[in-house]
PDB file of C-alpha atoms in Angstrom:
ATOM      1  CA  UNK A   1      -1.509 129.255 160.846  1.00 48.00           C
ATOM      2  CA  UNK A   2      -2.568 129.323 164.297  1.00 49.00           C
ATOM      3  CA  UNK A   3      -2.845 132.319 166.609  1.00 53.00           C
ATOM      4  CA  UNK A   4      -0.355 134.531 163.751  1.00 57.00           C
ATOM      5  CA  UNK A   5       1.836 132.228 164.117  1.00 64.00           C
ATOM      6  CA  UNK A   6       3.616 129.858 161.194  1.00 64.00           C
ATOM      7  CA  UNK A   7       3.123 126.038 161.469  1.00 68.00           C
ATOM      8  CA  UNK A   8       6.532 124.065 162.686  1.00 65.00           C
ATOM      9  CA  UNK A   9       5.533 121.837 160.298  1.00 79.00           C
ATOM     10  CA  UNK A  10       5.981 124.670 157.143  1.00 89.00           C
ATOM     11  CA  UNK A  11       8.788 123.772 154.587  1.00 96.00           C
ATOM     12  CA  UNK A  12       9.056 126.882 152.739  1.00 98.00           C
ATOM     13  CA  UNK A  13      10.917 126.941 149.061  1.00 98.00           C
ATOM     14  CA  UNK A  14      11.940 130.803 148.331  1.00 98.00           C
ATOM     15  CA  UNK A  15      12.381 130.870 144.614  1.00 98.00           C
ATOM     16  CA  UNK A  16      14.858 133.622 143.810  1.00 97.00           C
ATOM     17  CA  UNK A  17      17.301 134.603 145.941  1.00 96.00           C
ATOM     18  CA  UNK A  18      17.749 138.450 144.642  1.00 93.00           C
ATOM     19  CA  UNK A  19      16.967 141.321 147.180  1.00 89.00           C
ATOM     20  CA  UNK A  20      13.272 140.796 148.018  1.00 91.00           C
ATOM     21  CA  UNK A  21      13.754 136.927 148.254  1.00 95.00           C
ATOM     22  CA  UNK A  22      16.409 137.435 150.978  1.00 95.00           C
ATOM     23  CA  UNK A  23      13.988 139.806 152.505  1.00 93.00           C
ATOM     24  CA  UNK A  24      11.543 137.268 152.778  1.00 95.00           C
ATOM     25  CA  UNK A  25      13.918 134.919 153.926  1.00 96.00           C
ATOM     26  CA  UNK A  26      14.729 137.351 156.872  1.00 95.00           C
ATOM     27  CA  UNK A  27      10.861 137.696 157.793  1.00 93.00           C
ATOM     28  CA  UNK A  28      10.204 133.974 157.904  1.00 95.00           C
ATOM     29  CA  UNK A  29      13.016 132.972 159.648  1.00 94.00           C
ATOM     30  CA  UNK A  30      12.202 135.956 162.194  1.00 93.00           C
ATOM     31  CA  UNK A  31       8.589 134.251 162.477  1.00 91.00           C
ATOM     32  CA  UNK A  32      10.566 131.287 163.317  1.00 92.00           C
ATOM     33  CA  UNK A  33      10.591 128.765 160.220  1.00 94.00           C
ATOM     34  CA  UNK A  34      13.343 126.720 160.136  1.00 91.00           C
ATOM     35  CA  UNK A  35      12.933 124.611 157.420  1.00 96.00           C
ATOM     36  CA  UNK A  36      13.998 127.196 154.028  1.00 97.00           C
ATOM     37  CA  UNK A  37      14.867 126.123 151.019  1.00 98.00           C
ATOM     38  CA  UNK A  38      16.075 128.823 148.106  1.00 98.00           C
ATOM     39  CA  UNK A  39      16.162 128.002 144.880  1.00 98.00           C
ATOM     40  CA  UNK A  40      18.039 130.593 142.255  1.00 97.00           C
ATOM     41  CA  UNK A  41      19.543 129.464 139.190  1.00 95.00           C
ATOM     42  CA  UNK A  42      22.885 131.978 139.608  1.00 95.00           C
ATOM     43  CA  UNK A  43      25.525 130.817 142.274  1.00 95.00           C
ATOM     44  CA  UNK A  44      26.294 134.289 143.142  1.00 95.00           C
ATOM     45  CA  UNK A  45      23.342 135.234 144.961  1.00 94.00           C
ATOM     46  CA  UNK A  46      22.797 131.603 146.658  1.00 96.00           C
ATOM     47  CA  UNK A  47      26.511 131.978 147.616  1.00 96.00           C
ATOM     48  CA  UNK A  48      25.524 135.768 148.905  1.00 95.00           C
ATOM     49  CA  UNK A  49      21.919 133.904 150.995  1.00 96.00           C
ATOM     50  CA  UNK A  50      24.081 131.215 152.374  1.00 95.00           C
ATOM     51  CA  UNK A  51      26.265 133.860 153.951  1.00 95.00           C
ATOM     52  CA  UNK A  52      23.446 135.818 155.678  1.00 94.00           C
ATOM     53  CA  UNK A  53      21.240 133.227 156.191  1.00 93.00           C
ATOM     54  CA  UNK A  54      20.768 129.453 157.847  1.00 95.00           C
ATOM     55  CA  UNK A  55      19.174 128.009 154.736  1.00 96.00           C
ATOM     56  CA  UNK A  56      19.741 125.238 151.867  1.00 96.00           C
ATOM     57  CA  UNK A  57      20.636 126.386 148.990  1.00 97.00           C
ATOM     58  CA  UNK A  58      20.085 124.782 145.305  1.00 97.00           C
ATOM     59  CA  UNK A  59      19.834 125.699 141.424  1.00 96.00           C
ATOM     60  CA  UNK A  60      17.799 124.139 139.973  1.00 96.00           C
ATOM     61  CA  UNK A  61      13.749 123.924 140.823  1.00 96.00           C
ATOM     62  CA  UNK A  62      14.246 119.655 140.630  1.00 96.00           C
ATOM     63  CA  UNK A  63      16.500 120.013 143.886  1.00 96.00           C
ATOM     64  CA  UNK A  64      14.117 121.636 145.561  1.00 97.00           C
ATOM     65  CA  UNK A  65      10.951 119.622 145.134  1.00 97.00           C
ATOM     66  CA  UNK A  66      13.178 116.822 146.901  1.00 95.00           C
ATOM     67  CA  UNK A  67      12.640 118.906 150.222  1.00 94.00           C
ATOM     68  CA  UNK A  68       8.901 118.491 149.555  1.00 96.00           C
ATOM     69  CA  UNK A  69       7.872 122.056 150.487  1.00 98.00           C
ATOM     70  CA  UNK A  70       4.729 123.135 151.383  1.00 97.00           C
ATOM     71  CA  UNK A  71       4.989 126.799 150.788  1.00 98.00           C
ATOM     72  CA  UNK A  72       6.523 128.709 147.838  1.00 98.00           C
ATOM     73  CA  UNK A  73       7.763 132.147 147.709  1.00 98.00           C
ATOM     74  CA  UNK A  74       7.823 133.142 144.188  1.00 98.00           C
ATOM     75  CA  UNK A  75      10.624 135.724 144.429  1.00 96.00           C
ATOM     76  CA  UNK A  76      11.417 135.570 140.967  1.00 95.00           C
ATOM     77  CA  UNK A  77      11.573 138.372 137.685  1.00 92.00           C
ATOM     78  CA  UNK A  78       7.869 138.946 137.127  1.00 91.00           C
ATOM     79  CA  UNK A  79       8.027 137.022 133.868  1.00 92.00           C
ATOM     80  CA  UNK A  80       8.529 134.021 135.617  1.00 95.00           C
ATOM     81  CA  UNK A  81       5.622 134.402 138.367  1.00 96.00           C
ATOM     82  CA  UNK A  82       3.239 132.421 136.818  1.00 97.00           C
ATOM     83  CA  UNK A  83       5.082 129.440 135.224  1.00 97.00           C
ATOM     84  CA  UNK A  84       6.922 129.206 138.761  1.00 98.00           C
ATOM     85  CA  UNK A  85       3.465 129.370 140.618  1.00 98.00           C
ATOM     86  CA  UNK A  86       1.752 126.780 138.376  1.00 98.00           C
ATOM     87  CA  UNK A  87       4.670 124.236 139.446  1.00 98.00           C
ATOM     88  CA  UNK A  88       4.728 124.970 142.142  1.00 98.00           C
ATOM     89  CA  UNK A  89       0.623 124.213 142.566  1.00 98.00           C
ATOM     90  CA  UNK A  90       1.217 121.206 140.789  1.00 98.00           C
ATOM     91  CA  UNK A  91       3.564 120.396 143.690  1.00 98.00           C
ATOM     92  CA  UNK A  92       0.688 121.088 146.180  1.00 97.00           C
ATOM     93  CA  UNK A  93       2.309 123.843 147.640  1.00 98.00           C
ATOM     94  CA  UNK A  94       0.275 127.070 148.826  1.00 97.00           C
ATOM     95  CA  UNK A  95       1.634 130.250 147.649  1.00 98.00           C
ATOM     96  CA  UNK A  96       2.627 133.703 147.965  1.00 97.00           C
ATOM     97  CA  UNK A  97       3.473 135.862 144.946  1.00 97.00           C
ATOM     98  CA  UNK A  98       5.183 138.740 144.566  1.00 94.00           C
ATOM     99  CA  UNK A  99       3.697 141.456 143.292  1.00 90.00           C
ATOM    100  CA  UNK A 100       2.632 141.982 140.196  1.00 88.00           C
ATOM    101  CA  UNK A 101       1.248 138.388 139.414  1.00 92.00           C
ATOM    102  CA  UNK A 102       2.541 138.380 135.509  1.00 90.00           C
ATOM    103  CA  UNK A 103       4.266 141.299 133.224  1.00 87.00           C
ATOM    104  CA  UNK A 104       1.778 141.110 129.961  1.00 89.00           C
ATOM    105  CA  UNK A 105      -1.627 139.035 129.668  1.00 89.00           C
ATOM    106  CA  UNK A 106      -1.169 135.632 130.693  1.00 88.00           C
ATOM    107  CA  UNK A 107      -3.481 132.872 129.287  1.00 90.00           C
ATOM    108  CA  UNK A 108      -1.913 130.461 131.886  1.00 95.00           C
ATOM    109  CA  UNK A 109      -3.342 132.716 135.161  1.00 95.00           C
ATOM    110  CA  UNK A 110      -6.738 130.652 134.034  1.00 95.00           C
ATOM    111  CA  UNK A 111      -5.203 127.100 134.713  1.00 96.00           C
ATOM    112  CA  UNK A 112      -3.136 128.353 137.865  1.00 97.00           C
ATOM    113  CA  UNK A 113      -6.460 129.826 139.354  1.00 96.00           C
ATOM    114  CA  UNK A 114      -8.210 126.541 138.824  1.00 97.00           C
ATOM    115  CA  UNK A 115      -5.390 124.641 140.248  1.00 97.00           C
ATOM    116  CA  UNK A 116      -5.574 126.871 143.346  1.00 97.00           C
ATOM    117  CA  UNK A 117      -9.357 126.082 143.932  1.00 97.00           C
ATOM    118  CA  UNK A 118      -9.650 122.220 142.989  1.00 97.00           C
ATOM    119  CA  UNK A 119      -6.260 121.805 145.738  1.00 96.00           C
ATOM    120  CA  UNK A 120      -7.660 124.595 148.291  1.00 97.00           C
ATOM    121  CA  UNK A 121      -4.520 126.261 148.712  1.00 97.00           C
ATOM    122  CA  UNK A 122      -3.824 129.241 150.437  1.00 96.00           C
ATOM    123  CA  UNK A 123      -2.293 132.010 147.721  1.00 96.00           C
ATOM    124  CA  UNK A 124      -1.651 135.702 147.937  1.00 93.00           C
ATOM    125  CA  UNK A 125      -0.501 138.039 146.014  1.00 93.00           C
ATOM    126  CA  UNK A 126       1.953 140.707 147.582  1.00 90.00           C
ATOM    127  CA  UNK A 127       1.603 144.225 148.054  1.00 78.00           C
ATOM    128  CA  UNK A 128       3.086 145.195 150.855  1.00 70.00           C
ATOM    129  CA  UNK A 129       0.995 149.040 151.097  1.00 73.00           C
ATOM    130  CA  UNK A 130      -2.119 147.025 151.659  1.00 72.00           C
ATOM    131  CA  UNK A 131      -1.429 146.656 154.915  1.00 77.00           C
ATOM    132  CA  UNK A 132       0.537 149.971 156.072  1.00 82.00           C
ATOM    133  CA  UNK A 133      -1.335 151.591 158.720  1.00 88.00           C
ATOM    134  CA  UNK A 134      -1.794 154.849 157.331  1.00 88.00           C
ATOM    135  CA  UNK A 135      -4.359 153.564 154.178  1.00 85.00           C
ATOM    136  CA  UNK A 136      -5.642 151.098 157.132  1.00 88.00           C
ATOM    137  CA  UNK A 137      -6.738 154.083 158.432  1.00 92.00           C
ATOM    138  CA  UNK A 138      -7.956 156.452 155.885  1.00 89.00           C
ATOM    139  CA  UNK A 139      -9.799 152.705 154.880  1.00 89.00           C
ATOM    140  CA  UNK A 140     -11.418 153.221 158.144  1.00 92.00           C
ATOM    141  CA  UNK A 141     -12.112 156.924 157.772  1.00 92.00           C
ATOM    142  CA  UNK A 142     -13.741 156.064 154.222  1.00 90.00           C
ATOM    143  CA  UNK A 143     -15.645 153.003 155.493  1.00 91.00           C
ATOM    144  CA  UNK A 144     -17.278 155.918 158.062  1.00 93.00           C
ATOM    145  CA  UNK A 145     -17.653 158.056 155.856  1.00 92.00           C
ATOM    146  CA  UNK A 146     -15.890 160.787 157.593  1.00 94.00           C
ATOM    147  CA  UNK A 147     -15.468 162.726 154.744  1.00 87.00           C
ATOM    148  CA  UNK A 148     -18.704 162.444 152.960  1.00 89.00           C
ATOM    149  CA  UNK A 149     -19.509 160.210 149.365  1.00 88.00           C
ATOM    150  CA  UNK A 150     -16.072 159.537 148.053  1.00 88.00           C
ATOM    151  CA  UNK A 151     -16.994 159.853 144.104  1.00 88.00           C
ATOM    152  CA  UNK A 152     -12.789 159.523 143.125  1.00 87.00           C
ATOM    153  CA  UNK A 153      -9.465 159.344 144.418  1.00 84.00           C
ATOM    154  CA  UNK A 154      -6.033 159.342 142.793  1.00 84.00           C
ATOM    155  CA  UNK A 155      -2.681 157.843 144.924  1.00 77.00           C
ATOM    156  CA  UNK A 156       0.338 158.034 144.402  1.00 79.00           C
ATOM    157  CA  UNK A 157       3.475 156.121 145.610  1.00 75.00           C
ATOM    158  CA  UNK A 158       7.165 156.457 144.733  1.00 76.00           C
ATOM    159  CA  UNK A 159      10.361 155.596 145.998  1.00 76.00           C
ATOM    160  CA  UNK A 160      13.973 156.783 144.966  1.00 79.00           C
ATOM    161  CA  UNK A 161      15.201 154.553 142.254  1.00 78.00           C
ATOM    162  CA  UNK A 162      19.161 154.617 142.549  1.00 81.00           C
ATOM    163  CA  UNK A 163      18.789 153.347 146.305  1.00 78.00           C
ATOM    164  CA  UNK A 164      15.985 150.760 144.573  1.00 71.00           C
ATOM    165  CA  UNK A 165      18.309 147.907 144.191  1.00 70.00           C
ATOM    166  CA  UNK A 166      22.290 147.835 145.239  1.00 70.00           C
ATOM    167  CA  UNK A 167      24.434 147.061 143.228  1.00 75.00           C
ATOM    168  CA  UNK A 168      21.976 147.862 140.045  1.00 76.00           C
ATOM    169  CA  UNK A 169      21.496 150.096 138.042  1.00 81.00           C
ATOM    170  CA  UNK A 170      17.422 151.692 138.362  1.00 76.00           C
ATOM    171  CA  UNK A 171      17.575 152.783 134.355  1.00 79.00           C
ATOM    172  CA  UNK A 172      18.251 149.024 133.537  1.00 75.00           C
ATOM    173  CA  UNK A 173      15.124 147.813 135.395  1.00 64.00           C
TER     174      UNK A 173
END
């Protein structure tokens, strides 16, 4: 990246095409990458991405690698995260994760973390509240110490769960 700004160069491969991969899809084509491909193994939601979105489309992960991306979007169920991101690092490609990385202890995080270092590539796990404003700021507040020694703190964050998903229902999540 230069100046915030995505390379021309990126090829991008969004695996899954459910809810939060389209959302990605909509952010990276907003930051003006052209060159998408999604990658879901159920024709339903790569017929639903084609329709919103200017983007090849394909099932199966050996379609993809034919594009030769150089970014992967692991939009995926959280059991897949980390066999998806090793491939995908085996494929060279840097790498953003959704969050949470796996769903149970993974004995494979080892080998994808190695992978990461020995090919330098970028990788980041999501969370999108790291970055609202409001923590940036009580971050600030606490780095100042504006409210004394901080000796614990307890969040909490929630969201409605039968506007969670459409078309799904929360209690089988």
């Amino acid at each position: 990246m230069r100046g915030g700004k995505p390379e021309a160069s990126w090829r991008v491969l969004v695996m899954g095409g459910g809810s939060i991969g389209k959302r990605h899809i909509t952010n990276l084509l907003a930051l003006g990458v052209r060159q998408i491909v999604v990658c879901d193994p159920r024709p339903d939601r790569l017929q639903q991405v084609k329709a919103q979105c200017p983007v090849e489309t394909v099932e199966r992960l050996e379609q993809a690698w034919a594009a030769k991306p150089t970014v992967a979007v692991i939009a995926a169920p959280t059991s897949l995260h980390v066999p998806l991101a090793l491939e995908a690092a085996e494929h060279g490609c840097h790498l953003f994760i959704e969050k949470p990385l796996s769903d149970r202890l993974n004995p494979d995080v080892d080998r994808l973390l190695a992978l990461v270092r020995a090919q330098r590539l970028v990788t980041l796990i999501g969370c999108n509240m790291r970055f609202h404003p409001t923590l940036r700021h009580v971050k600030t507040l606490c780095d100042e110490r504006a409210v004394g020694r901080i000796v614990a703190a307890r969040v909490e964050a929630g969201q409605y769960l039968p506007s969670w998903r459409a078309g799904r229902d929360y209690r089988d999540s």
